PDB file of C-alpha atoms and ligand atoms in Angstrom:
ATOM      1  CA  MET D   8      10.346 -18.423   2.154  1.00  0.00           C
ATOM      2  CA  CYS D   9       7.763 -18.820   5.365  1.00  0.00           C
ATOM      3  CA  ASP D  10       8.314 -22.798   5.575  1.00  0.00           C
ATOM      4  CA  LYS D  11      11.311 -23.220   5.208  1.00  0.00           C
ATOM      5  CA  SER D  12      11.885 -21.460   7.543  1.00  0.00           C
ATOM      6  CA  ARG D  13       9.644 -23.207  10.375  1.00  0.00           C
ATOM      7  CA  ASP D  14      11.791 -26.914   8.562  1.00  0.00           C
ATOM      8  CA  ASP D  15      14.868 -25.396  10.219  1.00  0.00           C
ATOM      9  CA  ALA D  16      12.938 -24.061  13.083  1.00  0.00           C
ATOM     10  CA  LEU D  17      11.735 -28.502  13.412  1.00  0.00           C
ATOM     11  CA  THR D  18      13.803 -30.079  15.321  1.00  0.00           C
ATOM     12  CA  LEU D  19      12.865 -33.988  17.310  1.00  0.00           C
ATOM     13  CA  ASN D  20      13.772 -34.261  20.710  1.00  0.00           C
ATOM     14  CA  GLN D  21      13.773 -37.959  22.091  1.00  0.00           C
ATOM     15  CA  GLN D  22      10.790 -38.036  23.389  1.00  0.00           C
ATOM     16  CA  GLU D  23       9.275 -37.212  20.494  1.00  0.00           C
ATOM     17  CA  PHE D  24      12.217 -39.831  18.406  1.00  0.00           C
ATOM     18  CA  SER D  25      11.037 -42.038  21.418  1.00  0.00           C
ATOM     19  CA  PHE D  26       6.910 -41.374  20.452  1.00  0.00           C
ATOM     20  CA  ILE D  27       7.015 -42.582  16.929  1.00  0.00           C
ATOM     21  CA  CYS D  28       9.888 -45.342  17.611  1.00  0.00           C
ATOM     22  CA  ARG D  29       6.889 -46.880  19.830  1.00  0.00           C
ATOM     23  CA  TYR D  30       4.065 -46.859  17.817  1.00  0.00           C
ATOM     24  CA  VAL D  31       5.620 -48.059  15.031  1.00  0.00           C
ATOM     25  CA  HIS D  32       6.396 -51.214  17.111  1.00  0.00           C
ATOM     26  CA  GLU D  33       2.899 -51.123  18.337  1.00  0.00           C
ATOM     27  CA  HIS D  34       1.382 -51.180  15.034  1.00  0.00           C
ATOM     28  CA  ALA D  35       4.273 -52.632  12.006  1.00  0.00           C
ATOM     29  CA  GLY D  36       6.128 -54.596  14.147  1.00  0.00           C
ATOM     30  CA  ILE D  37       9.112 -52.731  13.604  1.00  0.00           C
ATOM     31  CA  VAL D  38      12.143 -52.122  15.275  1.00  0.00           C
ATOM     32  CA  LEU D  39      14.211 -48.478  14.919  1.00  0.00           C
ATOM     33  CA  SER D  40      17.247 -48.371  16.388  1.00  0.00           C
ATOM     34  CA  GLU D  41      18.873 -44.484  17.177  1.00  0.00           C
ATOM     35  CA  SER D  42      21.055 -45.089  13.549  1.00  0.00           C
ATOM     36  CA  LYS D  43      17.774 -44.213  11.823  1.00  0.00           C
ATOM     37  CA  ARG D  44      16.480 -40.903  13.481  1.00  0.00           C
ATOM     38  CA  GLU D  45      18.413 -38.938  11.145  1.00  0.00           C
ATOM     39  CA  MET D  46      16.067 -41.573   8.635  1.00  0.00           C
ATOM     40  CA  VAL D  47      12.955 -40.359  10.765  1.00  0.00           C
ATOM     41  CA  TYR D  48      13.595 -36.799  10.553  1.00  0.00           C
ATOM     42  CA  ARG D  49      13.539 -36.677   6.543  1.00  0.00           C
ATOM     43  CA  ARG D  50       9.927 -38.444   6.201  1.00  0.00           C
ATOM     44  CA  PHE D  51       8.265 -36.572   8.854  1.00  0.00           C
ATOM     45  CA  SER D  52       9.339 -33.778   8.603  1.00  0.00           C
ATOM     46  CA  ARG D  53       7.841 -33.507   5.151  1.00  0.00           C
ATOM     47  CA  ILE D  54       4.226 -34.568   6.783  1.00  0.00           C
ATOM     48  CA  ILE D  55       4.434 -33.005   9.211  1.00  0.00           C
ATOM     49  CA  ARG D  56       4.747 -30.166   6.487  1.00  0.00           C
ATOM     50  CA  GLU D  57       2.365 -31.482   5.090  1.00  0.00           C
ATOM     51  CA  ARG D  58      -0.305 -31.016   7.954  1.00  0.00           C
ATOM     52  CA  ARG D  59       0.661 -27.649   7.843  1.00  0.00           C
ATOM     53  CA  LEU D  60       1.305 -28.467  11.822  1.00  0.00           C
ATOM     54  CA  SER D  61       4.880 -26.890  13.794  1.00  0.00           C
ATOM     55  CA  SER D  62       6.912 -29.597  15.798  1.00  0.00           C
ATOM     56  CA  PHE D  63       6.899 -33.240  15.680  1.00  0.00           C
ATOM     57  CA  SER D  64       4.629 -33.026  19.503  1.00  0.00           C
ATOM     58  CA  ASP D  65       1.919 -32.113  17.107  1.00  0.00           C
ATOM     59  CA  TYR D  66       2.153 -34.915  14.429  1.00  0.00           C
ATOM     60  CA  CYS D  67       2.397 -37.666  17.849  1.00  0.00           C
ATOM     61  CA  ARG D  68      -0.842 -35.855  19.276  1.00  0.00           C
ATOM     62  CA  LEU D  69      -2.244 -36.035  16.069  1.00  0.00           C
ATOM     63  CA  LEU D  70      -1.836 -39.779  15.605  1.00  0.00           C
ATOM     64  CA  GLN D  71      -3.160 -40.239  19.225  1.00  0.00           C
ATOM     65  CA  LYS D  72      -6.089 -38.586  18.500  1.00  0.00           C
ATOM     66  CA  ASN D  73      -6.355 -39.225  14.407  1.00  0.00           C
ATOM     67  CA  PRO D  74      -5.360 -42.485  14.294  1.00  0.00           C
ATOM     68  CA  GLU D  75      -7.890 -43.851  11.565  1.00  0.00           C
ATOM     69  CA  GLN D  76      -6.700 -40.716   9.127  1.00  0.00           C
ATOM     70  CA  GLU D  77      -3.077 -40.814   9.950  1.00  0.00           C
ATOM     71  CA  GLN D  78      -2.040 -44.310  10.025  1.00  0.00           C
ATOM     72  CA  ASN D  79      -1.394 -45.484   6.968  1.00  0.00           C
ATOM     73  CA  TYR D  80       0.400 -41.895   6.632  1.00  0.00           C
ATOM     74  CA  PHE D  81       2.296 -42.837   9.403  1.00  0.00           C
ATOM     75  CA  ILE D  82       3.196 -46.846   8.520  1.00  0.00           C
ATOM     76  CA  ASN D  83       3.777 -45.825   3.192  1.00  0.00           C
ATOM     77  CA  ALA D  84       6.311 -43.108   5.357  1.00  0.00           C
ATOM     78  CA  ILE D  85       8.449 -45.511   8.465  1.00  0.00           C
ATOM     79  CA  THR D  86       8.311 -48.686   5.719  1.00  0.00           C
ATOM     80  CA  THR D  87      11.850 -49.494   4.216  1.00  0.00           C
ATOM     81  CA  ASN D  88      10.312 -50.304  -0.055  1.00  0.00           C
ATOM     82  CA  LEU D  89      13.764 -51.532  -1.904  1.00  0.00           C
ATOM     83  CA  THR D  90      13.215 -54.385  -3.921  1.00  0.00           C
ATOM     84  CA  SER D  91      13.537 -55.853  -7.678  1.00  0.00           C
ATOM     85  CA  PHE D  92      13.012 -58.333 -10.230  1.00  0.00           C
ATOM     86  CA  PHE D  93      14.340 -61.054 -10.009  1.00  0.00           C
ATOM     87  CA  ARG D  94      15.676 -59.928  -6.285  1.00  0.00           C
ATOM     88  CA  GLU D  95      18.013 -62.412  -4.434  1.00  0.00           C
ATOM     89  CA  GLN D  96      18.065 -64.748  -8.472  1.00  0.00           C
ATOM     90  CA  HIS D  97      18.541 -67.975  -6.953  1.00  0.00           C
ATOM     91  CA  HIS D  98      15.435 -68.920  -5.140  1.00  0.00           C
ATOM     92  CA  PHE D  99      13.804 -68.118  -7.947  1.00  0.00           C
ATOM     93  CA  ASP D 100      16.178 -70.701  -9.830  1.00  0.00           C
ATOM     94  CA  TYR D 101      15.819 -73.669  -8.317  1.00  0.00           C
ATOM     95  CA  LEU D 102      12.072 -72.002  -8.334  1.00  0.00           C
ATOM     96  CA  ARG D 103      11.629 -73.158 -12.392  1.00  0.00           C
ATOM     97  CA  GLN D 104      14.482 -76.073 -11.696  1.00  0.00           C
ATOM     98  CA  HIS D 105      13.621 -78.125  -8.560  1.00  0.00           C
ATOM     99  CA  GLU D 106       9.674 -76.506  -7.035  1.00  0.00           C
ATOM    100  CA  LEU D 107       7.551 -75.787 -10.439  1.00  0.00           C
ATOM    101  CA  PRO D 108       8.766 -79.552 -11.652  1.00  0.00           C
ATOM    102  CA  ALA D 109       7.951 -81.553  -8.048  1.00  0.00           C
ATOM    103  CA  LEU D 110       4.742 -80.137  -8.333  1.00  0.00           C
ATOM    104  CA  ILE D 111       3.608 -80.168 -11.682  1.00  0.00           C
ATOM    105  CA  ARG D 112       4.383 -83.918 -11.174  1.00  0.00           C
ATOM    106  CA  ASN D 113       3.279 -84.627  -7.728  1.00  0.00           C
ATOM    107  CA  GLY D 114      -0.270 -82.417  -8.475  1.00  0.00           C
ATOM    108  CA  SER D 115      -0.320 -83.690 -11.419  1.00  0.00           C
ATOM    109  CA  HIS D 116      -4.357 -84.556 -10.167  1.00  0.00           C
ATOM    110  CA  GLU D 117      -5.202 -81.620  -8.775  1.00  0.00           C
ATOM    111  CA  LYS D 118      -3.435 -79.313 -10.219  1.00  0.00           C
ATOM    112  CA  TYR D 119      -4.274 -76.839  -7.703  1.00  0.00           C
ATOM    113  CA  MET D 120      -1.060 -74.699  -6.749  1.00  0.00           C
ATOM    114  CA  ARG D 121      -0.927 -71.499  -4.859  1.00  0.00           C
ATOM    115  CA  ILE D 122       2.314 -69.371  -3.431  1.00  0.00           C
ATOM    116  CA  TRP D 123       2.474 -66.101  -1.100  1.00  0.00           C
ATOM    117  CA  SER D 124       5.157 -62.698  -1.398  1.00  0.00           C
ATOM    118  CA  SER D 125       4.032 -61.481   2.121  1.00  0.00           C
ATOM    119  CA  ALA D 126       5.769 -58.651   2.088  1.00  0.00           C
ATOM    120  CA  CYS D 127       6.042 -58.043  -1.923  1.00  0.00           C
ATOM    121  CA  SER D 128       5.848 -54.135  -1.618  1.00  0.00           C
ATOM    122  CA  THR D 129       5.858 -52.243  -5.083  1.00  0.00           C
ATOM    123  CA  GLY D 130       5.700 -55.420  -7.153  1.00  0.00           C
ATOM    124  CA  GLU D 131       8.379 -56.947  -8.353  1.00  0.00           C
ATOM    125  CA  GLU D 132       8.434 -60.195  -6.028  1.00  0.00           C
ATOM    126  CA  PRO D 133       5.530 -61.164  -7.143  1.00  0.00           C
ATOM    127  CA  TYR D 134       6.400 -60.637 -10.546  1.00  0.00           C
ATOM    128  CA  SER D 135       9.145 -62.239 -10.936  1.00  0.00           C
ATOM    129  CA  ILE D 136       7.438 -65.550  -9.143  1.00  0.00           C
ATOM    130  CA  ALA D 137       5.163 -64.442 -12.522  1.00  0.00           C
ATOM    131  CA  ILE D 138       7.702 -65.497 -14.696  1.00  0.00           C
ATOM    132  CA  THR D 139       9.084 -67.778 -13.377  1.00  0.00           C
ATOM    133  CA  LEU D 140       5.155 -69.638 -13.432  1.00  0.00           C
ATOM    134  CA  MET D 141       5.763 -68.842 -16.847  1.00  0.00           C
ATOM    135  CA  GLN D 142       8.377 -70.775 -17.662  1.00  0.00           C
ATOM    136  CA  ALA D 143       8.636 -73.100 -15.768  1.00  0.00           C
ATOM    137  CA  MET D 144       4.665 -74.305 -16.723  1.00  0.00           C
ATOM    138  CA  GLN D 145       4.582 -72.719 -20.093  1.00  0.00           C
ATOM    139  CA  GLY D 146       1.461 -74.763 -22.623  1.00  0.00           C
ATOM    140  CA  LEU D 147      -0.031 -76.441 -18.629  1.00  0.00           C
ATOM    141  CA  LEU D 148      -0.657 -73.578 -17.055  1.00  0.00           C
ATOM    142  CA  SER D 149      -4.337 -72.972 -17.963  1.00  0.00           C
ATOM    143  CA  GLN D 150      -4.982 -76.343 -17.119  1.00  0.00           C
ATOM    144  CA  TRP D 151      -3.895 -75.798 -13.357  1.00  0.00           C
ATOM    145  CA  ASP D 152      -5.853 -73.320 -10.656  1.00  0.00           C
ATOM    146  CA  VAL D 153      -2.195 -71.621  -9.864  1.00  0.00           C
ATOM    147  CA  LYS D 154      -2.572 -68.134  -7.533  1.00  0.00           C
ATOM    148  CA  ILE D 155       0.554 -65.892  -6.315  1.00  0.00           C
ATOM    149  CA  LEU D 156      -1.316 -63.969  -3.259  1.00  0.00           C
ATOM    150  CA  ALA D 157       0.442 -60.782  -2.718  1.00  0.00           C
ATOM    151  CA  THR D 158       0.425 -58.784   0.097  1.00  0.00           C
ATOM    152  CA  ASP D 159       1.999 -55.806   2.444  1.00  0.00           C
ATOM    153  CA  ILE D 160       1.638 -53.018   5.282  1.00  0.00           C
ATOM    154  CA  ASP D 161       2.012 -50.286   3.300  1.00  0.00           C
ATOM    155  CA  SER D 162      -0.507 -49.055   0.984  1.00  0.00           C
ATOM    156  CA  ASN D 163       1.273 -46.721  -1.598  1.00  0.00           C
ATOM    157  CA  VAL D 164       3.166 -49.460  -2.841  1.00  0.00           C
ATOM    158  CA  LEU D 165       0.455 -51.725  -2.793  1.00  0.00           C
ATOM    159  CA  ALA D 166      -1.356 -48.982  -5.677  1.00  0.00           C
ATOM    160  CA  LYS D 167       2.563 -48.915  -7.475  1.00  0.00           C
ATOM    161  CA  ALA D 168       1.953 -53.078  -7.863  1.00  0.00           C
ATOM    162  CA  LYS D 169      -1.464 -53.091  -8.675  1.00  0.00           C
ATOM    163  CA  GLN D 170      -0.190 -51.314 -11.744  1.00  0.00           C
ATOM    164  CA  GLY D 171       2.561 -52.947 -12.923  1.00  0.00           C
ATOM    165  CA  ILE D 172       3.619 -49.925 -14.593  1.00  0.00           C
ATOM    166  CA  TYR D 173       7.623 -49.469 -13.932  1.00  0.00           C
ATOM    167  CA  ALA D 174      10.746 -46.704 -15.471  1.00  0.00           C
ATOM    168  CA  LYS D 175      12.227 -49.346 -17.800  1.00  0.00           C
ATOM    169  CA  ASP D 176      15.157 -48.905 -16.572  1.00  0.00           C
ATOM    170  CA  LYS D 177      14.483 -51.147 -14.066  1.00  0.00           C
ATOM    171  CA  LEU D 178      14.163 -53.400 -16.573  1.00  0.00           C
ATOM    172  CA  ASP D 179      18.099 -53.468 -17.658  1.00  0.00           C
ATOM    173  CA  ASP D 180      19.809 -56.802 -15.813  1.00  0.00           C
ATOM    174  CA  LEU D 181      16.322 -58.592 -17.949  1.00  0.00           C
ATOM    175  CA  SER D 182      16.722 -61.083 -20.901  1.00  0.00           C
ATOM    176  CA  SER D 183      15.359 -59.446 -23.579  1.00  0.00           C
ATOM    177  CA  GLU D 184      14.135 -62.685 -24.602  1.00  0.00           C
ATOM    178  CA  ILE D 185      11.634 -61.896 -21.065  1.00  0.00           C
ATOM    179  CA  LYS D 186      11.337 -57.570 -21.578  1.00  0.00           C
ATOM    180  CA  ARG D 187      10.256 -59.134 -25.253  1.00  0.00           C
ATOM    181  CA  GLN D 188       7.891 -61.930 -23.890  1.00  0.00           C
ATOM    182  CA  TYR D 189       6.315 -60.073 -19.581  1.00  0.00           C
ATOM    183  CA  PHE D 190       6.686 -56.512 -20.417  1.00  0.00           C
ATOM    184  CA  LYS D 191       4.878 -53.920 -22.895  1.00  0.00           C
ATOM    185  CA  GLN D 192       6.053 -50.997 -23.831  1.00  0.00           C
ATOM    186  CA  GLY D 193       4.049 -47.317 -22.293  1.00  0.00           C
ATOM    187  CA  THR D 194       2.541 -45.360 -24.845  1.00  0.00           C
ATOM    188  CA  ARG D 195       1.232 -41.668 -24.057  1.00  0.00           C
ATOM    189  CA  GLU D 196       2.536 -40.123 -20.465  1.00  0.00           C
ATOM    190  CA  ASN D 197       3.431 -44.207 -19.679  1.00  0.00           C
ATOM    191  CA  SER D 198       6.411 -43.454 -22.725  1.00  0.00           C
ATOM    192  CA  GLY D 199       9.558 -43.968 -21.239  1.00  0.00           C
ATOM    193  CA  LYS D 200       7.714 -46.488 -19.062  1.00  0.00           C
ATOM    194  CA  VAL D 201       7.185 -50.433 -18.965  1.00  0.00           C
ATOM    195  CA  ARG D 202       4.017 -52.348 -17.827  1.00  0.00           C
ATOM    196  CA  VAL D 203       4.071 -55.485 -16.863  1.00  0.00           C
ATOM    197  CA  ALA D 204       1.502 -58.253 -19.732  1.00  0.00           C
ATOM    198  CA  GLN D 205      -1.860 -59.139 -18.352  1.00  0.00           C
ATOM    199  CA  CYS D 206      -0.688 -62.867 -17.979  1.00  0.00           C
ATOM    200  CA  LEU D 207       1.406 -61.867 -15.570  1.00  0.00           C
ATOM    201  CA  SER D 208      -1.301 -59.331 -13.606  1.00  0.00           C
ATOM    202  CA  LYS D 209      -4.548 -62.239 -13.656  1.00  0.00           C
ATOM    203  CA  LEU D 210      -1.814 -64.333 -11.455  1.00  0.00           C
ATOM    204  CA  ILE D 211      -1.936 -62.658  -8.698  1.00  0.00           C
ATOM    205  CA  THR D 212      -4.109 -61.541  -5.871  1.00  0.00           C
ATOM    206  CA  PHE D 213      -2.859 -58.142  -4.275  1.00  0.00           C
ATOM    207  CA  LYS D 214      -4.166 -57.643  -1.151  1.00  0.00           C
ATOM    208  CA  GLN D 215      -3.253 -55.389   2.226  1.00  0.00           C
ATOM    209  CA  LEU D 216      -2.048 -57.088   5.168  1.00  0.00           C
ATOM    210  CA  ASN D 217       0.490 -56.206   8.750  1.00  0.00           C
ATOM    211  CA  LEU D 218       1.577 -59.810   8.734  1.00  0.00           C
ATOM    212  CA  LEU D 219       1.147 -58.698  12.873  1.00  0.00           C
ATOM    213  CA  HIS D 220      -2.304 -58.426  12.098  1.00  0.00           C
ATOM    214  CA  GLN D 221      -4.723 -62.456  11.596  1.00  0.00           C
ATOM    215  CA  TRP D 222      -3.875 -63.575   8.734  1.00  0.00           C
ATOM    216  CA  PRO D 223      -7.386 -63.836   7.487  1.00  0.00           C
ATOM    217  CA  MET D 224      -6.613 -66.816   3.818  1.00  0.00           C
ATOM    218  CA  LYS D 225      -8.319 -69.557   4.369  1.00  0.00           C
ATOM    219  CA  GLY D 226      -5.672 -72.329   2.311  1.00  0.00           C
ATOM    220  CA  LEU D 227      -2.248 -73.295   3.156  1.00  0.00           C
ATOM    221  CA  PHE D 228       0.343 -72.447   0.586  1.00  0.00           C
ATOM    222  CA  ASP D 229       3.217 -74.429  -1.376  1.00  0.00           C
ATOM    223  CA  VAL D 230       4.990 -71.456  -1.451  1.00  0.00           C
ATOM    224  CA  ILE D 231       5.858 -68.761   0.713  1.00  0.00           C
ATOM    225  CA  PHE D 232       8.341 -65.610  -0.090  1.00  0.00           C
ATOM    226  CA  CYS D 233       9.551 -63.999   3.466  1.00  0.00           C
ATOM    227  CA  ARG D 234      11.786 -61.639   2.112  1.00  0.00           C
ATOM    228  CA  ASN D 235      13.479 -58.678   3.541  1.00  0.00           C
ATOM    229  CA  VAL D 236      11.234 -57.655   5.740  1.00  0.00           C
ATOM    230  CA  ILE D 237      11.814 -60.508   9.241  1.00  0.00           C
ATOM    231  CA  ILE D 238      15.563 -58.470   9.146  1.00  0.00           C
ATOM    232  CA  TYR D 239      13.113 -54.974  10.442  1.00  0.00           C
ATOM    233  CA  PHE D 240      11.326 -57.141  13.384  1.00  0.00           C
ATOM    234  CA  ASP D 241      12.458 -57.398  16.672  1.00  0.00           C
ATOM    235  CA  LYS D 242      13.359 -61.915  18.023  1.00  0.00           C
ATOM    236  CA  ASP D 243       9.283 -61.992  19.841  1.00  0.00           C
ATOM    237  CA  THR D 244       7.770 -60.309  16.858  1.00  0.00           C
ATOM    238  CA  GLN D 245      10.337 -63.012  14.360  1.00  0.00           C
ATOM    239  CA  GLN D 246       9.488 -66.641  16.254  1.00  0.00           C
ATOM    240  CA  ASP D 247       5.933 -65.711  16.256  1.00  0.00           C
ATOM    241  CA  LEU D 248       5.651 -64.784  12.418  1.00  0.00           C
ATOM    242  CA  PHE D 249       8.003 -68.049  11.274  1.00  0.00           C
ATOM    243  CA  ALA D 250       5.321 -70.042  14.279  1.00  0.00           C
ATOM    244  CA  ARG D 251       2.563 -68.941  11.557  1.00  0.00           C
ATOM    245  CA  TYR D 252       3.945 -69.514   8.245  1.00  0.00           C
ATOM    246  CA  TYR D 253       4.872 -72.613   9.752  1.00  0.00           C
ATOM    247  CA  ASP D 254       1.461 -73.386  10.497  1.00  0.00           C
ATOM    248  CA  TYR D 255       0.511 -71.565   7.029  1.00  0.00           C
ATOM    249  CA  LEU D 256       2.324 -74.015   4.350  1.00  0.00           C
ATOM    250  CA  LYS D 257       1.587 -77.364   3.079  1.00  0.00           C
ATOM    251  CA  PRO D 258       3.809 -80.836   4.727  1.00  0.00           C
ATOM    252  CA  GLY D 259       6.218 -80.661   2.264  1.00  0.00           C
ATOM    253  CA  GLY D 260       5.485 -76.755   1.136  1.00  0.00           C
ATOM    254  CA  LEU D 261       8.892 -73.879   0.698  1.00  0.00           C
ATOM    255  CA  LEU D 262       8.914 -70.893   3.008  1.00  0.00           C
ATOM    256  CA  ILE D 263      12.120 -68.513   1.676  1.00  0.00           C
ATOM    257  CA  LEU D 264      14.172 -65.928   3.843  1.00  0.00           C
ATOM    258  CA  GLY D 265      15.966 -62.975   2.855  1.00  0.00           C
ATOM    259  CA  HIS D 266      19.985 -62.825   2.315  1.00  0.00           C
ATOM    260  CA  SER D 267      20.568 -61.288   6.201  1.00  0.00           C
ATOM    261  CA  GLU D 268      17.456 -63.762   8.058  1.00  0.00           C
ATOM    262  CA  ASN D 269      17.777 -66.334   9.635  1.00  0.00           C
ATOM    263  CA  LEU D 270      14.737 -68.878  11.235  1.00  0.00           C
ATOM    264  CA  GLY D 271      16.578 -69.006  14.803  1.00  0.00           C
ATOM    265  CA  SER D 272      15.435 -71.470  17.174  1.00  0.00           C
ATOM    266  CA  PHE D 273      12.982 -72.707  14.243  1.00  0.00           C
ATOM    267  CA  GLN D 274      15.738 -73.570  12.026  1.00  0.00           C
ATOM    268  CA  SER D 275      15.426 -77.300  13.038  1.00  0.00           C
ATOM    269  CA  ASP D 276      11.369 -77.129  12.377  1.00  0.00           C
ATOM    270  CA  PHE D 277      12.434 -77.552   8.926  1.00  0.00           C
ATOM    271  CA  ASP D 278      15.426 -78.484   6.310  1.00  0.00           C
ATOM    272  CA  ASN D 279      16.985 -76.498   4.486  1.00  0.00           C
ATOM    273  CA  VAL D 280      17.615 -77.125   1.353  1.00  0.00           C
ATOM    274  CA  GLY D 281      19.194 -74.319  -0.371  1.00  0.00           C
ATOM    275  CA  ARG D 282      20.621 -70.971   0.360  1.00  0.00           C
ATOM    276  CA  THR D 283      18.326 -69.498   3.030  1.00  0.00           C
ATOM    277  CA  ILE D 284      15.455 -72.405   1.443  1.00  0.00           C
ATOM    278  CA  PHE D 285      14.000 -74.003   3.839  1.00  0.00           C
ATOM    279  CA  ARG D 286      10.999 -76.448   3.919  1.00  0.00           C
ATOM    280  CA  LYS D 287       8.541 -78.375   6.226  1.00  0.00           C
ATOM    281  CA  PRO D 288       9.227 -81.479   5.773  1.00  0.00           C
ATOM    282  CA  VAL D 289       6.627 -84.331   5.093  1.00  0.00           C
ATOM    283  CA  ILE D 290       5.610 -86.185   8.077  1.00  0.00           C
ATOM    284  CA  SER D 291       5.330 -89.569   7.529  1.00  0.00           C
ATOM    285  CA  ALA D 292       2.534 -91.399   8.022  1.00  0.00           C
ATOM    286  CA  GLN D 293       4.185 -94.338  10.956  1.00  0.00           C
ATOM    287  CA  ALA D 294       5.066 -90.593  12.655  1.00  0.00           C
ATOM    288  CA  GLN D 295       1.188 -88.963  12.406  1.00  0.00           C
ATOM    289  CA  VAL D 296       0.576 -92.480  13.814  1.00  0.00           C
ATOM    290  CA  VAL D 297       2.762 -92.425  16.745  1.00  0.00           C
TER     291      VAL D 297
HETATM  292  C1  LIG N  22      12.119 -54.095   1.359  1.00  0.00           C
HETATM  293  S1  LIG N  22      10.579 -54.766   1.118  1.00  0.00           S
HETATM  294  C2  LIG N  22      11.507 -56.684   0.755  1.00  0.00           C
HETATM  295  C3  LIG N  22      10.288 -56.635  -0.928  1.00  0.00           C
HETATM  296  C4  LIG N  22      11.038 -58.037  -1.538  1.00  0.00           C
HETATM  297  N1  LIG N  22       9.664 -58.955  -0.726  1.00  0.00           N
HETATM  298  C5  LIG N  22      11.958 -58.162  -1.936  1.00  0.00           C
HETATM  299  O1  LIG N  22      12.811 -58.853  -0.681  1.00  0.00           O
HETATM  300  O2  LIG N  22      12.520 -57.264  -2.326  1.00  0.00           O
HETATM  301  C6  LIG N  22       9.759 -54.677   3.607  1.00  0.00           C
HETATM  302  C7  LIG N  22       8.423 -54.314   3.454  1.00  0.00           C
HETATM  303  O3  LIG N  22       8.491 -55.137   4.262  1.00  0.00           O
HETATM  304  C8  LIG N  22       6.514 -54.338   4.049  1.00  0.00           C
HETATM  305  N2  LIG N  22       6.253 -54.493   5.782  1.00  0.00           N
HETATM  306  C9  LIG N  22       7.189 -54.324   6.514  1.00  0.00           C
HETATM  307  N3  LIG N  22       6.693 -53.642   7.956  1.00  0.00           N
HETATM  308  C10 LIG N  22       5.226 -54.685   7.616  1.00  0.00           C
HETATM  309  C11 LIG N  22       4.700 -55.710   8.142  1.00  0.00           C
HETATM  310  N4  LIG N  22       4.395 -55.543   9.684  1.00  0.00           N
HETATM  311  N5  LIG N  22       3.556 -55.888   7.720  1.00  0.00           N
HETATM  312  C12 LIG N  22       3.853 -56.609   6.770  1.00  0.00           C
HETATM  313  N6  LIG N  22       4.592 -55.634   5.515  1.00  0.00           N
HETATM  314  C13 LIG N  22       5.320 -55.689   6.048  1.00  0.00           C
HETATM  315  C14 LIG N  22       6.809 -52.954   3.370  1.00  0.00           C
HETATM  316  O4  LIG N  22       6.081 -51.880   3.419  1.00  0.00           O
HETATM  317  C15 LIG N  22       8.056 -53.124   2.034  1.00  0.00           C
HETATM  318  O5  LIG N  22       7.566 -53.572   1.255  1.00  0.00           O
END
């Protein structure tokens, strides 16, 4: 009762909202417009209540005073994590029908493949990539060194992704073949849920990574998924990220964006090979000499 009246009294003034917007932009790259005020209010009033603070100003002060402790909660509260298995199915069709057969043909010597899901949220995207790999490579997979790196800034979604346990209705749109082959029925406390099969999880390494920070990976990637994340960033951040994605792709590698995203001025550096699918050109030997 006491908590309720305090919540009713909670207001978010312009100064507090501006502070939160600046902080989110600086630390996660995410741009919050005025239309997000209600969302900010809802998500942070819960945290303020949990911290037993009495105002947004108190929370802003706590964030400044104690960034190590608070920043993670703050970022986790502000991210939008909407995702699903085989979201934008055409990307996975392209991978299975065109890209993976070509990589298998051209890489028969090295047998080495790296794929990065760079904003993996709760894991549905990297697990969909893993299923696509299993379908395209079948018996070959055991002869290859294939890994999927799956990263996100949000530690809560990463923990869920690593667990690989989902409500059954998340699989509603999947074929019964995929459900049977790649998901196990949960038991005891997980009854009514499903767990991804081990053959998928062993292909994936989950790591926390803020795309704005330095990327610690050493090698280059054959395919990078950067879907439905850059839409939250401003133009300069997007362009900076595209330059880095370019550098982290092998020549001929693929960059896959979300349905409402585009490369802006980087468009001419890539070949558009499908709906929001872009290929880093293979620079010919002749061009290298020049
Ligand atoms: C809408 S989800 C997209 C998930 C998946 N890629 C898809 O298309 O279904 C956006 C994800 O981007 C992550 N994200 C936001 N800002 C980020 C940043 N600066 N660095 C890394 N990940 C970030 C969020 O935590 C969230 O999980």
